[in-house]
């Protein structure tokens, strides 16, 4: 599930964000069917990287910033496995492999 974060104005002061030009505002649509913002088109106010990879920062009407993986938006095309399976599979092969790894780690404890 996406992490809901609140940013204070002083949070975005890294040199990576320093730019004299004003970037054009990009809008993205949340496409993950179980996300609370599903179907909404929101401005992307930045991106960050954490241990799970890239995260887009999307701002809703209430000025709340949501951290969402790009795969959950229309910036990334649909997964070929999902397209080929026509949405019939609940999990992709990579998801099943990750689940098996998690079960093994937990059972080894």
Coordinates of N, CA and C in Angstrom, one line a residue:
X1 N 0.8 -1.2 0.0 CA 0.0 0.0 0.0 C 0.9 1.2 0.0
X2 N 0.5 2.3 -0.6 CA 1.3 3.5 -0.7 C 1.4 4.1 0.7
X3 N 2.5 4.8 0.9 CA 2.8 5.5 2.1 C 2.3 6.9 2.0
X4 N 1.5 7.4 2.9 CA 1.0 8.7 2.9 C 2.0 9.6 3.7
X5 N 2.6 10.6 3.2 CA 3.6 11.4 3.9 C 3.2 12.9 3.8
X6 N 3.6 13.6 4.8 CA 3.4 15.0 4.8 C 4.7 15.7 4.8
X7 N 4.9 16.6 3.8 CA 6.2 17.3 3.7 C 6.1 18.7 4.2
X8 N 7.1 19.1 5.1 CA 7.2 20.5 5.5 C 7.9 21.2 4.4
X9 N 7.7 22.5 4.3 CA 8.4 23.3 3.2 C 9.9 23.1 3.2
X10 N 10.5 22.9 4.4 CA 12.0 22.7 4.4 C 12.5 21.4 4.0
X11 N 11.6 20.4 3.7 CA 12.0 19.1 3.4 C 12.7 19.0 2.0
X12 N 12.2 19.8 1.1 CA 12.7 19.7 -0.3 C 13.9 20.7 -0.5
X13 N 15.0 20.5 0.2 CA 16.1 21.5 0.1 C 17.4 20.9 -0.4
X14 N 17.3 19.6 -0.9 CA 18.5 18.9 -1.4 C 19.0 19.6 -2.7
X15 N 20.3 19.4 -3.0 CA 20.8 20.0 -4.2 C 20.2 19.4 -5.4
X16 N 19.7 18.1 -5.3 CA 19.1 17.5 -6.5 C 17.9 18.2 -6.9
X17 N 17.2 18.9 -5.9 CA 16.0 19.7 -6.2 C 16.3 21.1 -6.7
X18 N 17.5 21.6 -6.5 CA 17.9 22.9 -6.8 C 18.0 23.1 -8.3
X19 N 17.1 24.0 -8.8 CA 17.1 24.2 -10.3 C 16.6 25.6 -10.5
X20 N 17.2 26.4 -11.3 CA 16.8 27.7 -11.5 C 15.6 27.8 -12.4
X21 N 15.4 26.8 -13.3 CA 14.3 26.8 -14.2 C 13.0 26.3 -13.5
X22 N 11.9 26.7 -13.9 CA 10.6 26.1 -13.3 C 10.2 25.0 -14.2
X23 N 10.2 23.7 -13.7 CA 9.8 22.6 -14.5 C 8.3 22.6 -14.7
X24 N 7.9 22.1 -15.9 CA 6.5 22.0 -16.2 C 5.8 21.0 -15.3
X25 N 4.6 21.2 -14.8 CA 3.9 20.3 -13.9 C 3.4 19.1 -14.7
X26 N 3.7 18.0 -14.3 CA 3.3 16.7 -14.9 C 2.2 16.1 -14.1
X27 N 1.1 15.7 -14.8 CA 0.0 15.0 -14.2 C 0.1 13.5 -14.5
X28 N -0.2 12.7 -13.5 CA -0.3 11.2 -13.7 C -1.5 10.7 -13.1
X29 N -2.0 9.6 -13.6 CA -3.2 9.0 -13.2 C -2.8 7.7 -12.4
X30 N -3.4 7.5 -11.2 CA -3.2 6.4 -10.4 C -4.0 5.2 -11.0
X31 N -3.3 4.1 -11.3 CA -3.9 3.0 -12.0 C -4.0 1.8 -11.2
X32 N -3.4 1.7 -10.0 CA -3.5 0.5 -9.1 C -5.0 0.4 -8.6
X33 N -5.6 -0.7 -8.8 CA -7.1 -0.8 -8.5 C -7.4 -0.7 -7.0
X34 N -6.4 -1.0 -6.2 CA -6.7 -1.0 -4.7 C -6.2 0.2 -4.0
X35 N -5.6 1.2 -4.7 CA -5.1 2.4 -4.1 C -6.3 3.3 -3.9
X36 N -6.3 4.0 -2.7 CA -7.4 5.0 -2.5 C -7.5 6.1 -3.5
X37 N -6.5 6.4 -4.2 CA -6.6 7.5 -5.2 C -6.8 6.9 -6.6
X38 N -7.2 5.7 -6.7 CA -7.4 5.0 -8.0 C -8.2 5.9 -9.0
X39 N -7.7 6.0 -10.2 CA -8.5 6.8 -11.2 C -8.3 8.3 -11.2
X40 N -7.7 8.8 -10.1 CA -7.5 10.2 -10.0 C -6.3 10.7 -10.7
X41 N -6.4 11.8 -11.3 CA -5.2 12.4 -12.1 C -4.7 13.5 -11.2
X42 N -3.4 13.4 -10.8 CA -2.8 14.2 -9.8 C -1.5 14.8 -10.3
X43 N -1.1 16.0 -9.8 CA 0.2 16.5 -10.2 C 1.4 15.7 -9.5
X44 N 2.4 15.5 -10.3 CA 3.6 14.8 -9.7 C 4.5 16.0 -9.3
X45 N 4.8 16.1 -8.0 CA 5.5 17.2 -7.5 C 7.0 16.8 -7.2
X46 N 7.4 15.6 -7.5 CA 8.7 15.2 -7.4 C 8.9 13.7 -7.4
X47 N 10.1 13.2 -7.2 CA 10.3 11.8 -7.0 C 11.4 11.5 -6.1
X48 N 11.4 10.4 -5.4 CA 12.4 10.0 -4.5 C 12.8 8.6 -4.7
X49 N 13.9 8.2 -4.1 CA 14.3 6.8 -4.1 C 14.4 6.3 -2.7
X50 N 13.9 5.1 -2.4 CA 14.1 4.5 -1.1 C 14.6 3.0 -1.3
X51 N 14.6 2.2 -0.3 CA 15.2 0.9 -0.5 C 14.3 0.0 -1.4
X52 N 13.1 0.4 -1.7 CA 12.2 -0.3 -2.6 C 12.3 0.2 -4.0
X53 N 13.0 1.3 -4.3 CA 13.1 1.8 -5.6 C 12.5 3.2 -5.7
X54 N 12.2 3.6 -6.9 CA 11.7 4.9 -7.2 C 10.3 5.1 -6.7
X55 N 10.0 6.3 -6.1 CA 8.7 6.6 -5.7 C 8.3 8.0 -6.3
X56 N 7.1 8.1 -6.8 CA 6.6 9.4 -7.2 C 5.9 10.1 -6.1
X57 N 6.0 11.4 -6.0 CA 5.3 12.2 -5.0 C 4.1 12.9 -5.7
X58 N 2.9 12.5 -5.3 CA 1.7 13.0 -6.0 C 1.0 13.8 -4.9
X59 N 0.5 15.0 -5.3 CA -0.2 15.9 -4.4 C -1.7 15.9 -4.7
X60 N -2.5 15.6 -3.6 CA -3.9 15.6 -3.8 C -4.5 17.0 -3.5
X61 N -5.8 17.2 -3.6 CA -6.4 18.5 -3.5 C -6.2 19.1 -2.1
X62 N -6.0 18.3 -1.1 CA -5.8 18.8 0.3 C -4.4 19.1 0.6
X63 N -3.5 19.1 -0.4 CA -2.1 19.4 -0.2 C -1.3 18.3 0.4
X64 N -2.0 17.1 0.6 CA -1.3 15.9 1.1 C -0.4 15.3 0.0
X65 N 0.8 14.9 0.3 CA 1.7 14.3 -0.7 C 1.7 12.8 -0.5
X66 N 1.4 12.1 -1.5 CA 1.4 10.6 -1.4 C 2.7 10.1 -2.2
X67 N 3.3 9.1 -1.6 CA 4.4 8.4 -2.2 C 3.9 7.1 -2.9
X68 N 4.1 7.1 -4.2 CA 3.5 6.0 -5.0 C 4.5 5.4 -6.0
X69 N 4.7 4.1 -6.1 CA 5.6 3.6 -7.1 C 5.1 3.9 -8.5
X70 N 6.0 4.2 -9.4 CA 5.6 4.6 -10.8 C 4.8 3.5 -11.5
X71 N 5.0 2.2 -11.1 CA 4.2 1.1 -11.7 C 2.7 1.2 -11.4
X72 N 2.4 2.0 -10.4 CA 1.0 2.2 -10.0 C 0.3 3.4 -10.7
X73 N 1.0 3.9 -11.7 CA 0.5 5.1 -12.4 C 0.5 4.8 -13.9
X74 N 0.0 5.7 -14.7 CA 0.0 5.6 -16.1 C 1.3 6.0 -16.8
X75 N 2.3 6.3 -15.9 CA 3.7 6.6 -16.5 C 4.3 5.3 -17.0
X76 N 4.0 4.2 -16.4 CA 4.5 2.9 -16.8 C 3.4 2.1 -17.5
X77 N 3.8 1.5 -18.6 CA 2.8 0.7 -19.4 C 2.4 -0.5 -18.6
X78 N 1.4 -1.2 -19.0 CA 0.9 -2.4 -18.3 C 1.9 -3.5 -18.4
X79 N 2.0 -4.3 -17.3 CA 2.9 -5.4 -17.3 C 2.6 -6.4 -18.4
X80 N 3.5 -6.9 -19.2 CA 3.2 -7.8 -20.3 C 2.6 -9.1 -19.8
X81 N 3.0 -9.6 -18.6 CA 2.4 -10.8 -18.1 C 0.9 -10.6 -17.8
X82 N 0.5 -9.4 -17.3 CA -0.9 -9.2 -17.1 C -1.7 -9.0 -18.4
X83 N -1.1 -8.4 -19.4 CA -1.7 -8.2 -20.7 C -1.9 -9.6 -21.4
X84 N -0.9 -10.4 -21.4 CA -1.0 -11.7 -22.0 C -2.0 -12.6 -21.3
X85 N -2.1 -12.5 -20.0 CA -3.0 -13.3 -19.2 C -4.4 -12.7 -19.1
X86 N -4.5 -11.5 -19.8 CA -5.8 -10.8 -19.8 C -6.4 -10.6 -18.4
X87 N -5.5 -10.4 -17.4 CA -6.0 -10.1 -16.1 C -6.5 -11.3 -15.3
X88 N -6.3 -12.5 -15.8 CA -6.9 -13.7 -15.1 C -6.1 -14.1 -14.0
X89 N -4.8 -13.9 -14.0 CA -3.9 -14.4 -12.9 C -3.9 -13.4 -11.7
X90 N -4.0 -13.9 -10.5 CA -4.0 -13.0 -9.3 C -2.6 -12.5 -9.1
X91 N -1.6 -13.3 -9.3 CA -0.2 -13.0 -9.1 C 0.7 -13.3 -10.3
X92 N 1.7 -12.5 -10.5 CA 2.6 -12.7 -11.6 C 3.7 -13.7 -11.0
X93 N 4.5 -14.3 -11.9 CA 5.5 -15.3 -11.5 C 6.4 -14.6 -10.5
X94 N 6.9 -13.4 -10.8 CA 7.8 -12.7 -9.9 C 7.2 -12.5 -8.5
X95 N 5.9 -12.3 -8.4 CA 5.2 -12.1 -7.2 C 5.2 -13.4 -6.4
X96 N 4.9 -14.6 -7.1 CA 4.9 -15.9 -6.5 C 6.3 -16.2 -6.0
X97 N 7.3 -15.9 -6.7 CA 8.7 -16.2 -6.3 C 9.1 -15.4 -5.0
X98 N 8.6 -14.1 -5.0 CA 8.9 -13.3 -3.8 C 8.1 -13.8 -2.6
X99 N 6.9 -14.3 -2.8 CA 6.1 -14.8 -1.7 C 6.7 -16.1 -1.2
X100 N 7.2 -17.0 -2.1 CA 7.9 -18.2 -1.7 C 9.1 -17.9 -0.8
X101 N 9.9 -16.9 -1.3 CA 11.1 -16.5 -0.5 C 10.7 -16.0 0.9
X102 N 9.6 -15.2 1.0 CA 9.2 -14.7 2.3 C 8.7 -15.8 3.2
X103 N 8.0 -16.8 2.6 CA 7.5 -17.9 3.5 C 8.7 -18.7 4.0
X104 N 9.7 -18.9 3.1 CA 10.9 -19.7 3.5 C 11.6 -19.0 4.6
X105 N 11.8 -17.7 4.5 CA 12.5 -16.9 5.5 C 11.8 -17.0 6.8
X106 N 10.5 -16.8 6.8 CA 9.7 -16.8 8.0 C 9.7 -18.2 8.7
X107 N 9.6 -19.3 7.8 CA 9.6 -20.7 8.4 C 10.9 -21.1 8.9
X108 N 12.0 -20.5 8.5 CA 13.4 -20.8 8.9 C 13.6 -20.2 10.3
X109 N 12.8 -19.3 10.7 CA 13.0 -18.7 12.1 C 12.6 -19.6 13.1

